[in-house]
XYZ file of C-alpha atoms in Angstrom:
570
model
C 5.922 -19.059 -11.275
C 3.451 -16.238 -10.739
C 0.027 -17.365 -11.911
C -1.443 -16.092 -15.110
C -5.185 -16.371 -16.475
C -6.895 -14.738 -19.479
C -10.150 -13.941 -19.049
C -12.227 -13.301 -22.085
C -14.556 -11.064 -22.409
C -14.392 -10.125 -18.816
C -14.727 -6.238 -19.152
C -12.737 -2.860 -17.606
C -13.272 -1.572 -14.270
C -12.857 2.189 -16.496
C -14.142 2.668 -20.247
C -11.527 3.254 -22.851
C -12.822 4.196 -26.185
C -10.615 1.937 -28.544
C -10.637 -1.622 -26.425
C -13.014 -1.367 -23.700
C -12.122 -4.566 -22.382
C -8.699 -4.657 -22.002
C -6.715 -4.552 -18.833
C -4.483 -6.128 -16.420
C -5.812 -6.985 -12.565
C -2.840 -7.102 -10.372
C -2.584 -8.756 -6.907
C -0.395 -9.907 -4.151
C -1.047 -12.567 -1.414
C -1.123 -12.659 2.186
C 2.214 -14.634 1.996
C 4.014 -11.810 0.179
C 2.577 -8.627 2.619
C -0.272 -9.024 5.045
C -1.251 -5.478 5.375
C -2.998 -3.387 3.119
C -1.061 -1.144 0.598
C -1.386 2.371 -0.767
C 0.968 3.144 -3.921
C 0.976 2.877 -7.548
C 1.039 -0.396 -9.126
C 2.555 -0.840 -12.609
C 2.955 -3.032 -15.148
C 5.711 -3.381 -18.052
C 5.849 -5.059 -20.979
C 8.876 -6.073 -23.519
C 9.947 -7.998 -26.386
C 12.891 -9.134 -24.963
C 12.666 -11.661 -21.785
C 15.876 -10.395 -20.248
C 16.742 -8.461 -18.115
C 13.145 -8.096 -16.478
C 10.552 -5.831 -17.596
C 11.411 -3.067 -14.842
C 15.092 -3.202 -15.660
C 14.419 -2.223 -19.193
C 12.385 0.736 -18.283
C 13.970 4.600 -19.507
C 13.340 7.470 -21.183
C 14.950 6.399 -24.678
C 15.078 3.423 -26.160
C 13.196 2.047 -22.669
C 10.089 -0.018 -22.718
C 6.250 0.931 -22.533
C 4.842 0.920 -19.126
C 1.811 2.504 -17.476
C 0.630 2.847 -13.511
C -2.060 4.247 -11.713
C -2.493 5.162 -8.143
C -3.905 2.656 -6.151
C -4.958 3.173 -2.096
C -5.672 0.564 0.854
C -4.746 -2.631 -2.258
C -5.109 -6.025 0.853
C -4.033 -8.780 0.102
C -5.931 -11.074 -2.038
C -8.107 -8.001 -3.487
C -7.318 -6.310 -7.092
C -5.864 -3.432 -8.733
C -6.855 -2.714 -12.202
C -4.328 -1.425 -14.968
C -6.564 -0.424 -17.958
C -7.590 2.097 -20.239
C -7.184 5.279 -17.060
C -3.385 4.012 -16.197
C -0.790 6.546 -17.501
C 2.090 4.948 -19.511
C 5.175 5.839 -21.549
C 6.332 6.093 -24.128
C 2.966 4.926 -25.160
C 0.693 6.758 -23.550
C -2.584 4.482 -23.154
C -2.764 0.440 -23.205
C -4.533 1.117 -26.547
C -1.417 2.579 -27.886
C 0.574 -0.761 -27.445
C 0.470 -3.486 -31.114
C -0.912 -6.752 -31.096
C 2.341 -9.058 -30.547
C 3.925 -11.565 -27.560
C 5.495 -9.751 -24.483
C 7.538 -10.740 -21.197
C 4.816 -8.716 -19.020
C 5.497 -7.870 -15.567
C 3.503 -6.790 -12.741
C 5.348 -4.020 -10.101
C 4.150 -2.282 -7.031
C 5.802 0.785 -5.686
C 4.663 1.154 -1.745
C 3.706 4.518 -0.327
C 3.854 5.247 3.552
C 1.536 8.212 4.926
C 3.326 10.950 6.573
C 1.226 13.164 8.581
C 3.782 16.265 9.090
C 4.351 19.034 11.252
C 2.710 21.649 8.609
C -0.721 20.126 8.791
C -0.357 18.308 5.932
C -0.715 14.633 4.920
C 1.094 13.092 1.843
C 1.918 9.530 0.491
C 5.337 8.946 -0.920
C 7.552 6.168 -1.244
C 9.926 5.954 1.409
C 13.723 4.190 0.756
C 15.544 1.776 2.776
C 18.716 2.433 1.625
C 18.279 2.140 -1.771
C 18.515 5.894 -2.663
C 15.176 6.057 -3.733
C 15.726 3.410 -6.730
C 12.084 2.868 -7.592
C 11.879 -0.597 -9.233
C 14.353 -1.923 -7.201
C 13.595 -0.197 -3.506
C 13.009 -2.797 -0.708
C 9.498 -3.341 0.557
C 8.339 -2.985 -3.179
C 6.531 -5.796 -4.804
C 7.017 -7.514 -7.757
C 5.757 -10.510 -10.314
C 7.833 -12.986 -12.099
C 7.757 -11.783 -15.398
C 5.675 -14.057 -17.922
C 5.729 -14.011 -21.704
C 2.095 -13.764 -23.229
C 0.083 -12.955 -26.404
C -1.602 -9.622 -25.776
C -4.089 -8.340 -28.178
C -5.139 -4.842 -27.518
C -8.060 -5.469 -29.881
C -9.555 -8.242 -28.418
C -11.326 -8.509 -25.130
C -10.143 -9.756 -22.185
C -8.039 -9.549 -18.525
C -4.915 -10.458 -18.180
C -4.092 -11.189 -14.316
C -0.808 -10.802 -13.018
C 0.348 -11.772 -9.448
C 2.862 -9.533 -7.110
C 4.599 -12.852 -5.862
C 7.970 -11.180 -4.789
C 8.895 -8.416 -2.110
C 12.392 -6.961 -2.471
C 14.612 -7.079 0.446
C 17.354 -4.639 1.863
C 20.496 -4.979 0.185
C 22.113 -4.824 3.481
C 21.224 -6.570 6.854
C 19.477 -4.619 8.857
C 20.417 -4.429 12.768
C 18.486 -5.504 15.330
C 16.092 -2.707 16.187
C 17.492 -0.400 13.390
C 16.359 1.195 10.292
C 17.106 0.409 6.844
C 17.031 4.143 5.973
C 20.053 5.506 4.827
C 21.501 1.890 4.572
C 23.658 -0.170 7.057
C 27.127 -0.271 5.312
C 29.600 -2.555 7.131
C 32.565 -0.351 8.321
C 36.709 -1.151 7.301
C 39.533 0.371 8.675
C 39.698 3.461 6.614
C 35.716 4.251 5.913
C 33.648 4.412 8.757
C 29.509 5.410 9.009
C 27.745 7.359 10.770
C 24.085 7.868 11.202
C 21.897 9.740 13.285
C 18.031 10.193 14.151
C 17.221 13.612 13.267
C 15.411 15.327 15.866
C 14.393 18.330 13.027
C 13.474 15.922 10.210
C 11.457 13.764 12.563
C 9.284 16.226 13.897
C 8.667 17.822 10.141
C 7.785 14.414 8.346
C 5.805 12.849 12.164
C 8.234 10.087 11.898
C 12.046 8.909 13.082
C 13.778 9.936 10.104
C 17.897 9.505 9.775
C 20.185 11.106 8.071
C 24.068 9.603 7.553
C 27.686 9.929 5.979
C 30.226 7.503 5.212
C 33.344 9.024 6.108
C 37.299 8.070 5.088
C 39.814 8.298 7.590
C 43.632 9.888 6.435
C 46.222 6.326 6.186
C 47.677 7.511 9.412
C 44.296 8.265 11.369
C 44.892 5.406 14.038
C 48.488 6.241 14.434
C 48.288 10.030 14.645
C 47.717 10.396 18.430
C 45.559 13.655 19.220
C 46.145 15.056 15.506
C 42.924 16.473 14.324
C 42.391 16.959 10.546
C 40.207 19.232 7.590
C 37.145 17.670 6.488
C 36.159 17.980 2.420
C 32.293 17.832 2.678
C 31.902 15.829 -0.933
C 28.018 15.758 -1.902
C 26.935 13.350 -4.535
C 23.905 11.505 -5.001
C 23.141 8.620 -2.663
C 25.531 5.750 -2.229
C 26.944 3.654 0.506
C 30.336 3.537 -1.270
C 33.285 4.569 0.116
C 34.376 8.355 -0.788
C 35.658 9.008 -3.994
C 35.635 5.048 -4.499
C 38.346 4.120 -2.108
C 39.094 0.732 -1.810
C 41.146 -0.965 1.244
C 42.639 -3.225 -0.636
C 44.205 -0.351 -2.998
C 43.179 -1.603 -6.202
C 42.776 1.811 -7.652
C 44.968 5.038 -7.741
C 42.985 7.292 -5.745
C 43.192 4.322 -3.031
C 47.169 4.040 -3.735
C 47.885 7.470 -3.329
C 45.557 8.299 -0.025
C 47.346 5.599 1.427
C 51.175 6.928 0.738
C 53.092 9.494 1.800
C 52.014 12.229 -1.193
C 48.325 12.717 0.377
C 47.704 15.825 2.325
C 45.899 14.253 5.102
C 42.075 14.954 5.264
C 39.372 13.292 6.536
C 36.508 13.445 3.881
C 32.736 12.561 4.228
C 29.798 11.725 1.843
C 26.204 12.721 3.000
C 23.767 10.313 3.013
C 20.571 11.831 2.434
C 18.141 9.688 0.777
C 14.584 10.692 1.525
C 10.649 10.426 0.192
C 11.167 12.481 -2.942
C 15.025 11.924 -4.047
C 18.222 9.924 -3.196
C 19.225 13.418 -2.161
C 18.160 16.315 0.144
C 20.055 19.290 -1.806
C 20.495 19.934 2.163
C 19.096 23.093 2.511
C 15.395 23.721 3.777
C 12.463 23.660 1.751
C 9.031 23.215 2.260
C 8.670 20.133 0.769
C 11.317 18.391 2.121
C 11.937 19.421 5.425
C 14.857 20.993 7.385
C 17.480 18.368 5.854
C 19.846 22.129 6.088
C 19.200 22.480 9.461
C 19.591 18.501 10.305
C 22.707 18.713 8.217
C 24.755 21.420 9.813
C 23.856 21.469 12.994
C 22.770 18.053 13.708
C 25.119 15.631 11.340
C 28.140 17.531 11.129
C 28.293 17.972 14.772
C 27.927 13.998 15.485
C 30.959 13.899 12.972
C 32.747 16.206 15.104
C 32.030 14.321 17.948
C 33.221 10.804 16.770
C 35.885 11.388 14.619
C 39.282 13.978 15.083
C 38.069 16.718 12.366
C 39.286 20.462 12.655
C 35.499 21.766 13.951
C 36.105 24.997 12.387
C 34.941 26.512 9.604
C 38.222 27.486 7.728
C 38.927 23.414 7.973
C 35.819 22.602 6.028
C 35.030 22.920 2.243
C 32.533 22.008 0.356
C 32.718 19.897 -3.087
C 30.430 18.002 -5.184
C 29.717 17.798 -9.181
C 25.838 17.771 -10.665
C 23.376 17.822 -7.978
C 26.655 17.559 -5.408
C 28.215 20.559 -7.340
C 24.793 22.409 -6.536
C 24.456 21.243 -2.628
C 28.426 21.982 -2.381
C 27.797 26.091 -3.549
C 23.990 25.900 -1.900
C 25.818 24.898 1.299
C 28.385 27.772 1.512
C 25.776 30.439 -0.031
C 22.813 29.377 2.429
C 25.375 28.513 5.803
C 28.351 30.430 5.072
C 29.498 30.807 8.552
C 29.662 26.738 8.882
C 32.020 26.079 5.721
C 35.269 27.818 4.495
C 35.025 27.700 0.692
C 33.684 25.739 -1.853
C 34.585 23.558 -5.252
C 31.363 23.696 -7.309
C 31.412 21.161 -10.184
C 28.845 21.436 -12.677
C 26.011 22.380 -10.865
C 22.738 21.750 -11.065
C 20.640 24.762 -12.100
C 22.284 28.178 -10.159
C 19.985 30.552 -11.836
C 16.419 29.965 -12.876
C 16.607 32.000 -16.225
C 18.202 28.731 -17.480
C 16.721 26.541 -15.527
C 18.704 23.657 -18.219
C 17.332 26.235 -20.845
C 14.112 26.927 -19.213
C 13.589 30.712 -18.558
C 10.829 29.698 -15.556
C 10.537 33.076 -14.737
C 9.531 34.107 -18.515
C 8.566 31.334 -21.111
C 5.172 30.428 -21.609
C 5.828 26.529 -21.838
C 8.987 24.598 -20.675
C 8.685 22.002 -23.148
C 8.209 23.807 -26.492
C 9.739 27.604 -27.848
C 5.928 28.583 -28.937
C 5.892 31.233 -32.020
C 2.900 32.619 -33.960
C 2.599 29.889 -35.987
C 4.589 27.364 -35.072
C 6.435 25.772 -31.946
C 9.608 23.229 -31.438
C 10.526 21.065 -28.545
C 13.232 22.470 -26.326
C 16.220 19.623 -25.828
C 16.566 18.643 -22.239
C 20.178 16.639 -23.249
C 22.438 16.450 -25.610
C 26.318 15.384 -26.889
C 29.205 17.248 -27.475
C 28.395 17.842 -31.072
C 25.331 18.827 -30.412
C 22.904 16.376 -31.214
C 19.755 15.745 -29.062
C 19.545 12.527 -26.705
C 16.071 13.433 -25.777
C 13.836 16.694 -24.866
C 12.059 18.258 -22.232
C 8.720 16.509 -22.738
C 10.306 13.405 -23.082
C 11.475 13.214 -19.436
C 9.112 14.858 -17.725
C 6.480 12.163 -18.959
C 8.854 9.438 -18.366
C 8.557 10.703 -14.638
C 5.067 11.321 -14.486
C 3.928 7.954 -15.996
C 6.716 6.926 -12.900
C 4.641 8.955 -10.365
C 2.685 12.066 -10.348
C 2.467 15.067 -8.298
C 6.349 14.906 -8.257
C 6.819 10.943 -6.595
C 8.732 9.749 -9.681
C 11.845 10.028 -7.903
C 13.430 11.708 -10.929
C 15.198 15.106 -11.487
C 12.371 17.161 -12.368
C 10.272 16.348 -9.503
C 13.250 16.879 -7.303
C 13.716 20.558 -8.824
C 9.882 20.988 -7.844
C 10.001 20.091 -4.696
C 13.006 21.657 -3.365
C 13.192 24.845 -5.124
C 8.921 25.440 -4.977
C 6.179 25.565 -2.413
C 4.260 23.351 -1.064
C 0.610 23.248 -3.413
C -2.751 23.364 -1.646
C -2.703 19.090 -1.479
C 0.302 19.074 0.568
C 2.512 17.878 -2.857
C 4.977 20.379 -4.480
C 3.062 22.829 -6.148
C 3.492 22.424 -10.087
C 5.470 24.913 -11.688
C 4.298 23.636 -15.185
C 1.419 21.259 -16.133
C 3.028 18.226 -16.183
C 1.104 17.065 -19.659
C 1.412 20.527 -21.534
C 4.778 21.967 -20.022
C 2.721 25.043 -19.598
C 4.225 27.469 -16.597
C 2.460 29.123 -13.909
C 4.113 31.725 -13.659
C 2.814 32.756 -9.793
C 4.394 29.336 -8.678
C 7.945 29.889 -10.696
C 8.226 33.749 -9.172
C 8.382 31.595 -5.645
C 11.527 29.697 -6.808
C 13.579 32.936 -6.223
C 14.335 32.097 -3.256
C 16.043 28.780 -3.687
C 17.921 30.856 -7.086
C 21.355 30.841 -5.745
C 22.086 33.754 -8.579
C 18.869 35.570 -7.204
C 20.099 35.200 -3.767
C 23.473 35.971 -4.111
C 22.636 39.413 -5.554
C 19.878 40.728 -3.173
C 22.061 39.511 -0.009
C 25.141 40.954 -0.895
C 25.957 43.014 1.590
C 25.343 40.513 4.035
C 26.955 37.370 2.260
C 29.470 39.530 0.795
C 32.105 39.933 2.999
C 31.541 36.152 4.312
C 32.241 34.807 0.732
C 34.913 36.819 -1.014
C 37.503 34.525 -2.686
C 35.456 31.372 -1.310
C 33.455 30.527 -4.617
C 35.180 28.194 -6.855
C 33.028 26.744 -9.875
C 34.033 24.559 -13.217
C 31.622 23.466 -16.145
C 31.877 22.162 -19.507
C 31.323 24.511 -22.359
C 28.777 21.965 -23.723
C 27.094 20.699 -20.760
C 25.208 17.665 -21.749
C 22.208 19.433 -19.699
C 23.189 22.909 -20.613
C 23.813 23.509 -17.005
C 26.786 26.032 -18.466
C 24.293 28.327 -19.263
C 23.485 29.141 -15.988
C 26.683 28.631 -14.409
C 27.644 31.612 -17.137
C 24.416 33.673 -15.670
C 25.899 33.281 -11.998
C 29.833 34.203 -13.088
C 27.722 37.643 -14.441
C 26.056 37.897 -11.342
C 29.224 37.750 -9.143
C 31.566 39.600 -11.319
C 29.226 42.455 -11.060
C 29.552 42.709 -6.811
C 31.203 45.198 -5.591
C 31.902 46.315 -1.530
C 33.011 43.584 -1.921
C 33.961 42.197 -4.978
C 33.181 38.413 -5.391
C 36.630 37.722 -6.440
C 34.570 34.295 -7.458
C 36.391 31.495 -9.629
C 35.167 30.193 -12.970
C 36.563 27.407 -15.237
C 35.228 26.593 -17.989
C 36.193 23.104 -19.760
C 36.234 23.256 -23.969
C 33.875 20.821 -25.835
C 33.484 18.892 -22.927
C 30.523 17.617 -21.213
C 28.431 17.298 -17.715
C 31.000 15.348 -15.373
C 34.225 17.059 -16.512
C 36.975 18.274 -13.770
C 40.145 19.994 -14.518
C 41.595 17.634 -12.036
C 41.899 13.845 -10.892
C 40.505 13.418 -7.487
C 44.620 13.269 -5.799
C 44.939 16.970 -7.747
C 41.793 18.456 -6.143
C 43.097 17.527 -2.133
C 46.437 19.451 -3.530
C 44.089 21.879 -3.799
C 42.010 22.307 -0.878
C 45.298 21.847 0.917
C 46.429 24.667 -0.286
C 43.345 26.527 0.250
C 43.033 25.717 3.645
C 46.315 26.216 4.881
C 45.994 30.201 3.661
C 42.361 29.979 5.533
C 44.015 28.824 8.756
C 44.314 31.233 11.631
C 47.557 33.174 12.060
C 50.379 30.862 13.592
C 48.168 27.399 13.069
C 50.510 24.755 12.510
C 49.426 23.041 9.170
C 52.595 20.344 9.035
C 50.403 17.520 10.370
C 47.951 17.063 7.824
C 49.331 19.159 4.765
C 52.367 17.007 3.656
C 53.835 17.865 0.329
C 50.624 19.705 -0.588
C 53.066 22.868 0.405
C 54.889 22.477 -2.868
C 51.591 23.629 -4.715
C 51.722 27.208 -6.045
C 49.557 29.482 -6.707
C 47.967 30.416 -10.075
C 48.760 34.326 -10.093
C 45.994 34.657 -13.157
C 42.913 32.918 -11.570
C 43.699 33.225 -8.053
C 43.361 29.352 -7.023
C 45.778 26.961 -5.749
C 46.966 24.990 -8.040
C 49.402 22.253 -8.536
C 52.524 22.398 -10.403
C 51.900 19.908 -12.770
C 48.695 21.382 -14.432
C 46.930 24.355 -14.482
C 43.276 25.382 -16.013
C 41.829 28.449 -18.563
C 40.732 31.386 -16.890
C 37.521 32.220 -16.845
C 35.869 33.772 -20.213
């Protein structure tokens, strides 16, 4: 057990007005990490004993925790959580009753980058994890203990960081736990690569990686070389689209038998210091992860495994933030992928940014009137109920981590889609506290506005996307990410020389996550896509299988199979 001491009357290292004694001084020993630490260092409290403290912690119905930043913490010496430490939902220490609590003691370790643009940032680098906070190896943590705490009475309450969490997966002689170290089977193979581009930017060896399913007949095909679907999700060292060997599932049943249109298809795995993933494009926060992406991962695919290395064999798909680096991939490197199926993207035009206009409202947690002002909702069901709004996240991930290291959406959005600020961090778009917008940094999201871009390059990406944009939403996106999706079908359908000729599907009453089809239905489809993609005279036969049977939907222009079809776009 961790060891625990009250210390009455003992004073705060920083004054708070209400109970200017109390606070909790958190440590870790030379037997849990010799060197010094930077991060922030956290503690959580609860009123139930299981599951720990930092398994508890969320943005409804979690429990209260605060952190502060803490730099050069050695072993031995003291980090003080007290009346300055930034918590949620209860803001201050002060803010939390009288009662008995399972308190536990967490910190979240930051490495220094010193990168390419002169600047010098600390963040919290994964190991495979995907950039799980409270659970991200080389983090420390206490074994929780249940205690009296009484804001109103003086004293310290000392915790002890007695535990440092371990990769999930062994780690290989002179590897890296970055981007994890998944053990291979015979069907689902990984790859991962030092990125030259990503290296130099963050002035470290940084990886990037992709587990990648092999057709049932891969081993047996000889020289036959196959289409690739490029499926973008967040960060997992799963097999794609949850294959299993032992075919324990349908997906696994039917890529293994005779119905599949043979494909090879491959999740990126792009965990990194801000998100579990890159949104693969470039940005100035993150790096080049576009750039180490297309020409440096896909080409190491190319290289190992039989793939069609042309662009008319490769789509893109993905639903959420993978629906949004699926359409960001074709719009941004449209000369590298031959269509794309866009599920429920993350935000594709930043007059809804979820429902934030950034490039027009005043605040992006509250509608502000005259006299009056009401919280915007940042999620909701399909009857339209509120699960929790705008404010209520964004604290959640700034009492997490500030200047965007909470590892949460928000920040994400921040960092890829904005500039870099004057500290090196992303530069806020809205005060984190107030939800009040600066306007000058939201006008320099444009360019990451897929909508925005779309329109002003036209001419250019024009002829290079016609009939290659596919996208599907919910009508009551539980993150309103319809909106937008709506904004972009506006955008397109207005094109002309040439016309978009774009795809929209919208689902009825149904929510963030929805598909018209199974997984098995969607390879029907890119089948089908592909083989009127290929070059004159290519000889589909080896890889498309009964996929030919599909036909195609006259209405909405897609390839679709027999059995089931989807509305047209509204």
């Amino acid at each position: 057990m961790a060891s625990l001491m009250l210390l009455v009357g003992a004073g705060t290292a920083a004054a708070d007005d209400a109970h200017p004694s109390l606070r909790f001084a958190v440590s870790f020993p030379s037997s849990v990490r010799q060197a010094a630490a930077d991060g922030r260092v956290y503690v959580v409290v609860s009123r139930k004993g299981t599951p720990e403290p930092r398994e508890q912690i969320d943005i409804t119905g979690g429990v209260p925790f605060w952190g502060r930043d803490v730099d050069g913490l050695r072993p031995g010496s003291t980090a003080y959580v007290d009346g300055q430490a930034y918590g949620y939902p209860l803001e201050r220490l002060r803010d939390l009753p009288s009662g008995r609590y399972t308190v536990q003691a967490f910190f979240n370790v930051y490495t220094t980058f010193h990168r390419a643009d002169g600047s010098t940032v600390k963040l919290h680098m994964p190991c495979g994890d995907g950039q799980d906070l409270f659970n991200s190896p080389g983090n420390l943590y206490g074994t929780p203990q249940t205690i009296d705490v009484a804001p109103r009475r003086s004293g310290t309450i000392r915790l002890n960081l007695d535990h440092v969490i371990t990769p999930a997966e062994p780690v290989p002689a002179g590897g890296t736990c970055q981007q994890g170290n998944p053990a291979d089977t015979p069907h689902v193979k990984h790859i991962k690569i030092l990125s030259p581009s990503l290296s130099k930017f963050w002035g470290q060896p940084m990886y990037v990686g992709a587990n990648v399913l092999l057709p049932a007949d891969y081993d047996a095909s000889g020289n036959t070389r196959y289409p690739v679907e490029y499926h973008f999700a967040h960060f997992t060292t799963n097999a794609p689209h949850g294959f299993r060997e032992d075919q324990g599932n349908a997906f696994s049943k039917w890529w293994m038998s005779g119905s599949a249109p043979r494909f090879i298809s491959v999740e990126v795995r792009e965990e990194n210091p801000f998100y579990d993933s890159s949104y693969v494009v470039n940005s100035a926060n993150l790096g080049p992860y576009g750039d180490a992406t297309t020409k440096e991962l896909i080409p190491a695919i190319d290289t190992r495994f039989r793939t069609i290395a042309a662009p008319w064999a490769r789509i893109t798909a993905g639903g959420s933030t993978g629906g949004w680096e699926a359409l960001a991939s074709q719009v941004f490197y449209p000369d590298v992928y031959g269509g794309t199926f866009a599920g429920y993207p993350d935000p594709v035009d930043f007059h809804r940014h979820q429902i934030v206009n950034v490039y027009g409202d005043a605040n992006a947690y509250d509608t502000i009137r005259d006299w009056d002002r009401t919280p915007r909702p940042d999620s909701r069901n399909v009857a339209g109920d509120t699960n929790y709004v705008m404010a209520q996240e964004n604290l959640w991930e700034l009492a997490r981590g500030d200047r965007d290291r909470s590892g949460g959406a928000w920040a994400i959005w921040e960092a890829v889609y904005g500039p870099q600020g004057a500290d090196g961090y992303p530069a806020l778009a809205w005060d984190k506290r107030t939800g009040a917008i600066d306007p000058a940094v939201a006008a320099r999201w444009k360019p990451m506005d897929l909508s925005a871009k779309l329109a002003a390059e036209w001419p250019t990406l024009g002829p290079k996307l016609q009939g290659k944009l596919y996208v599907y939403v919910g009508d009551t996106d539980t993150y309103f990410l319809n909106d937008a999706v709506q904004l972009l079908q506006q955008t397109l359908d207005a094109r002309t020389s040439p016309t978009a000729d774009a795809t929209f599907v919208y689902g009825r009453a149904k929510q963030h996550g929805w598909s018209p089809y199974t997984a098995q239905e969607w390879f029907t489809v890119y089948a089908d896509y592909i083989a009127r993609h290929a070059p004159s005279g290519t000889d589909v036969r080896a890889w498309r299988g009964p996929a030919a049977k599909a036909r195609l939907n006259a209405s909405g222009g897609v390839i679709m199979p027999p059995e089931k079809s989807v509305g047209l776009p509204r």
